[in-house]
Amino acid sequence: EAFDKLIAAKGYATRSEAIRDLIRDLLIRQEARGKHGEQVAVVTMVYDHHARELAAKLIDKQHHHHDLVVSTLHVHLGERHCLEVSVLRGPSHQVIHLGDELLATKGVLHGDITFTSGEGALNKFK
């Protein structure tokens, strides 16, 4: 019953369509985590921009790995807190390392890394 309500709210016409998308999502996530070639990831971070030199540290880390940072979005959540979203792309071990390094920076209050697959891997999940 809860699943039916969820898929109806999301606009699925049938359970089969919803289950297909759940399976595809799981396969893409699993492949991305075990990947050894190119990796694509989205890193989200929430931090207090008054934390001593935190913004500068994050920017320095991203500039040091400029070849991995595709894009960064900075959102002011209020007077003190910011949300930063960075899209990373490159060799798997380097992307994972930079994502972990950004999240481990002292002063980052909350964050997450979401891995996905590049164009080539997505073609096999049609």
XYZ file of N, CA and C in Angstrom:
378
model
N 0.826 -1.201 0.000
C 0.000 0.000 0.000
C 0.871 1.266 0.000
N 1.916 1.260 0.866
C 2.817 2.421 0.913
C 3.553 2.583 -0.412
N 3.968 1.463 -1.012
C 4.665 1.520 -2.296
C 3.738 2.078 -3.377
N 2.491 1.631 -3.401
C 1.526 2.130 -4.377
C 1.311 3.632 -4.235
N 1.244 4.120 -3.000
C 1.086 5.560 -2.773
C 2.316 6.320 -3.264
N 3.486 5.780 -2.988
C 4.736 6.425 -3.399
C 4.837 6.516 -4.919
N 4.590 5.413 -5.605
C 4.741 5.434 -7.061
C 3.654 6.287 -7.713
N 2.474 6.335 -7.128
C 1.425 7.201 -7.670
C 1.827 8.669 -7.519
N 2.403 9.010 -6.378
C 2.840 10.397 -6.135
C 3.961 10.789 -7.092
N 4.786 9.835 -7.481
C 5.889 10.113 -8.398
C 5.454 10.060 -9.859
N 4.221 9.613 -10.118
C 3.690 9.639 -11.477
C 3.904 8.382 -12.298
N 4.261 7.275 -11.667
C 4.416 6.029 -12.418
C 3.039 5.476 -12.786
N 2.933 4.967 -13.996
C 1.669 4.397 -14.456
C 1.474 2.982 -13.917
N 2.600 2.254 -13.725
C 2.502 0.873 -13.245
C 3.602 0.583 -12.229
N 3.373 -0.474 -11.468
C 4.403 -0.941 -10.540
C 5.646 -1.389 -11.299
N 5.463 -2.010 -12.451
C 6.586 -2.506 -13.247
C 7.543 -1.387 -13.615
N 7.001 -0.219 -13.996
C 7.860 0.919 -14.337
C 8.662 1.379 -13.123
N 8.032 1.430 -11.979
C 8.721 1.858 -10.760
C 9.804 0.863 -10.363
N 9.487 -0.404 -10.436
C 10.461 -1.443 -10.080
C 11.636 -1.423 -11.056
N 11.360 -1.230 -12.351
C 12.433 -1.124 -13.357
C 13.394 0.002 -12.991
N 12.841 1.166 -12.608
C 13.695 2.299 -12.258
C 14.476 2.062 -10.968
N 13.871 1.381 -10.009
C 14.591 1.036 -8.778
C 15.763 0.102 -9.077
N 15.533 -0.874 -9.914
C 16.601 -1.815 -10.278
C 17.705 -1.088 -11.036
N 17.341 -0.252 -11.993
C 18.342 0.506 -12.758
C 19.171 1.378 -11.819
N 18.510 2.063 -10.899
C 19.221 2.920 -9.950
C 20.219 2.106 -9.124
N 19.797 0.958 -8.634
C 20.684 0.101 -7.844
C 21.870 -0.381 -8.668
N 21.632 -0.802 -9.903
C 22.721 -1.276 -10.759
C 23.725 -0.168 -11.067
N 23.227 1.014 -11.354
C 24.115 2.140 -11.638
C 24.953 2.488 -10.416
N 24.327 2.530 -9.248
C 25.069 2.858 -8.018
C 26.125 1.805 -7.704
N 25.769 0.535 -7.856
C 26.723 -0.534 -7.570
C 27.896 -0.494 -8.538
N 27.615 -0.277 -9.807
C 28.693 -0.227 -10.798
C 29.608 0.961 -10.527
N 29.020 2.096 -10.185
C 29.818 3.298 -9.945
C 30.757 3.106 -8.764
N 30.301 2.446 -7.714
C 31.138 2.251 -6.521
C 32.328 1.339 -6.794
N 32.152 0.348 -7.638
C 33.228 -0.597 -7.887
C 34.067 -0.264 -9.101
N 33.826 0.859 -9.663
C 34.474 1.249 -10.908
C 35.933 1.610 -10.704
N 36.763 1.250 -11.681
C 38.182 1.578 -11.595
C 38.617 2.564 -12.664
N 37.765 2.865 -13.605
C 38.093 3.820 -14.662
C 37.642 5.212 -14.271
N 36.957 5.868 -15.198
C 36.452 7.205 -14.926
C 35.279 7.139 -13.955
N 35.251 8.070 -13.034
C 34.210 8.141 -12.011
C 33.562 9.515 -12.066
N 32.256 9.564 -11.896
C 31.526 10.821 -11.783
C 30.873 10.817 -10.407
N 31.003 11.933 -9.695
C 30.428 12.024 -8.353
C 29.923 13.432 -8.095
N 28.916 13.515 -7.231
C 28.398 14.797 -6.766
C 28.656 14.850 -5.263
N 29.360 15.886 -4.832
C 29.675 16.063 -3.414
C 28.839 17.228 -2.899
N 28.053 16.986 -1.858
C 27.284 18.063 -1.232
C 27.841 18.308 0.161
N 27.977 19.590 0.501
C 28.506 19.960 1.818
C 27.704 21.124 2.382
N 27.431 21.074 3.663
C 26.840 22.205 4.374
C 27.867 22.630 5.408
N 28.115 23.934 5.454
C 29.098 24.433 6.418
C 28.750 25.841 6.876
N 29.343 26.203 7.997
C 29.195 27.542 8.555
C 30.269 28.405 7.923
N 29.864 29.407 7.156
C 30.873 30.192 6.454
C 31.659 31.113 7.386
N 31.264 31.182 8.661
C 32.048 31.936 9.639
C 33.168 31.088 10.246
N 33.163 29.781 9.956
C 34.230 28.914 10.469
C 35.557 29.400 9.889
N 36.537 29.498 10.734
C 37.821 30.105 10.382
C 38.447 29.510 9.124
N 38.550 30.318 8.104
C 39.220 30.001 6.844
C 38.697 28.749 6.140
N 37.508 28.285 6.521
C 36.980 27.058 5.928
C 36.728 27.216 4.428
N 36.056 28.279 4.026
C 35.757 28.484 2.602
C 37.054 28.508 1.787
N 38.068 29.171 2.308
C 39.356 29.250 1.604
C 40.000 27.862 1.501
N 39.893 27.060 2.559
C 40.458 25.706 2.526
C 39.766 24.848 1.475
N 38.435 24.944 1.415
C 37.693 24.160 0.430
C 38.063 24.585 -0.991
N 38.150 25.882 -1.215
C 38.524 26.386 -2.540
C 39.941 25.946 -2.898
N 40.860 26.017 -1.948
C 42.235 25.586 -2.204
C 42.291 24.108 -2.610
N 41.531 23.269 -1.901
C 41.519 21.841 -2.232
C 40.966 21.613 -3.636
N 39.929 22.366 -3.997
C 39.342 22.213 -5.319
C 40.288 22.731 -6.405
N 40.976 23.837 -6.133
C 41.934 24.358 -7.110
C 43.124 23.410 -7.283
N 43.539 22.785 -6.189
C 44.643 21.829 -6.250
C 44.282 20.643 -7.154
N 42.989 20.327 -7.223
C 42.497 19.215 -8.047
C 41.591 19.755 -9.159
N 41.975 20.871 -9.755
C 41.144 21.534 -10.756
C 40.766 20.636 -11.924
N 41.589 19.652 -12.192
C 41.306 18.737 -13.293
C 40.145 17.794 -12.991
N 39.770 17.670 -11.718
C 38.671 16.785 -11.316
C 37.359 17.525 -11.111
N 37.424 18.824 -10.847
C 36.226 19.605 -10.515
C 35.604 20.142 -11.800
N 34.441 19.614 -12.129
C 33.725 20.034 -13.335
C 32.988 21.336 -13.076
N 32.313 21.400 -11.921
C 31.511 22.573 -11.600
C 31.233 22.606 -10.106
N 31.024 23.820 -9.590
C 30.673 23.987 -8.192
C 29.553 25.007 -8.087
N 28.571 24.706 -7.250
C 27.452 25.600 -6.992
C 27.480 25.973 -5.519
N 27.374 27.250 -5.232
C 27.400 27.741 -3.853
C 26.059 28.409 -3.557
N 25.391 27.965 -2.488
C 24.075 28.490 -2.127
C 24.116 28.994 -0.694
N 23.651 30.213 -0.472
C 23.558 30.764 0.881
C 22.244 30.286 1.489
N 22.340 29.489 2.546
C 21.145 28.950 3.193
C 20.556 29.928 4.208
N 21.362 30.840 4.663
C 20.940 31.824 5.661
C 22.121 32.715 5.964
N 22.095 33.341 7.116
C 23.174 34.256 7.484
C 24.496 33.550 7.748
N 24.445 32.315 8.206
C 25.675 31.613 8.589
C 26.021 30.419 7.712
N 25.027 29.743 7.216
C 25.287 28.450 6.586
C 25.210 28.498 5.066
N 26.078 27.685 4.462
C 26.155 27.577 3.013
C 26.045 26.114 2.605
N 25.495 25.921 1.432
C 25.461 24.616 0.791
C 26.363 24.716 -0.422
N 27.264 23.766 -0.551
C 28.114 23.734 -1.728
C 27.962 22.375 -2.387
N 27.774 22.395 -3.700
C 27.616 21.183 -4.486
C 28.715 21.181 -5.548
N 29.518 20.137 -5.563
C 30.593 20.034 -6.547
C 30.421 18.762 -7.361
N 30.558 18.894 -8.669
C 30.541 17.744 -9.558
C 31.991 17.405 -9.875
N 32.364 16.159 -9.593
C 33.733 15.696 -9.827
C 33.723 14.634 -10.924
N 34.791 14.628 -11.718
C 34.896 13.628 -12.784
C 36.369 13.358 -13.045
N 36.723 12.073 -13.048
C 38.101 11.712 -13.304
C 38.369 10.282 -12.883
N 39.651 9.924 -12.753
C 39.994 8.575 -12.311
C 39.353 8.270 -10.954
N 38.790 7.094 -10.841
C 38.006 6.703 -9.668
C 38.700 7.008 -8.351
N 39.932 6.546 -8.186
C 40.610 6.721 -6.899
C 40.833 8.195 -6.572
N 41.056 9.034 -7.591
C 41.262 10.466 -7.342
C 39.957 11.165 -6.967
N 38.868 10.797 -7.631
C 37.567 11.390 -7.322
C 37.140 11.022 -5.904
N 37.286 9.755 -5.559
C 36.917 9.301 -4.209
C 37.781 10.011 -3.169
N 39.078 10.120 -3.431
C 39.986 10.783 -2.490
C 39.592 12.247 -2.282
N 39.345 12.978 -3.369
C 38.980 14.391 -3.234
C 37.641 14.546 -2.527
N 36.657 13.732 -2.876
C 35.359 13.802 -2.199
C 35.492 13.580 -0.705
N 36.243 12.554 -0.329
C 36.467 12.270 1.099
C 37.226 13.413 1.779
N 38.212 13.960 1.089
C 39.013 15.047 1.643
C 38.155 16.292 1.894
N 37.280 16.617 0.953
C 36.400 17.780 1.127
C 35.474 17.581 2.317
N 34.863 16.409 2.424
C 33.930 16.151 3.519
C 34.621 16.096 4.879
N 35.891 15.705 4.889
C 36.630 15.593 6.151
C 37.218 16.923 6.610
N 37.075 17.967 5.807
C 37.632 19.267 6.167
C 36.958 19.771 7.436
N 37.764 20.159 8.405
C 37.237 20.629 9.683
C 36.314 21.819 9.454
N 35.093 21.720 9.965
C 34.112 22.780 9.811
C 32.955 22.402 8.903
N 33.130 21.352 8.086
C 32.023 20.869 7.265
C 31.048 20.173 8.217
N 29.811 20.661 8.245
C 28.831 20.164 9.207
C 28.130 18.898 8.735
N 27.925 18.824 7.447
C 27.194 17.687 6.894
C 27.562 17.566 5.424
N 27.566 16.346 4.915
C 27.847 16.175 3.501
C 27.646 14.750 3.048
N 27.738 14.581 1.741
C 27.545 13.258 1.166
C 28.192 13.216 -0.216
N 28.555 12.021 -0.636
C 29.055 11.807 -1.986
C 28.087 10.848 -2.666
N 27.615 11.238 -3.836
C 26.760 10.376 -4.633
C 27.518 10.037 -5.904
N 27.715 8.748 -6.133
C 28.429 8.289 -7.317
C 27.436 7.923 -8.401
N 27.815 8.179 -9.623
C 27.003 7.760 -10.760
C 27.946 7.305 -11.855
N 27.378 6.827 -12.932
C 28.197 6.333 -14.035
C 28.265 7.359 -15.139
N 29.313 7.277 -15.917
C 29.454 8.128 -17.086
C 28.578 7.639 -18.221
N 28.638 8.324 -19.335
C 27.805 8.055 -20.506
C 27.881 6.597 -20.977
N 29.074 6.059 -21.058
C 29.228 4.702 -21.570
C 28.525 3.655 -20.734
N 28.616 3.759 -19.431
C 27.998 2.769 -18.549
C 26.476 2.866 -18.569
N 25.954 4.070 -18.756
C 24.505 4.248 -18.732
C 23.818 3.564 -19.917
N 24.519 3.431 -21.017
C 23.935 2.819 -22.212
C 23.517 1.367 -21.993
N 24.206 0.660 -21.119
C 23.862 -0.745 -20.932
C 22.669 -0.951 -19.997
N 22.151 0.129 -19.390
C 21.018 0.014 -18.487
C 19.702 0.457 -19.113
N 19.668 0.547 -20.414
C 18.438 0.983 -21.105
C 17.355 -0.058 -20.998
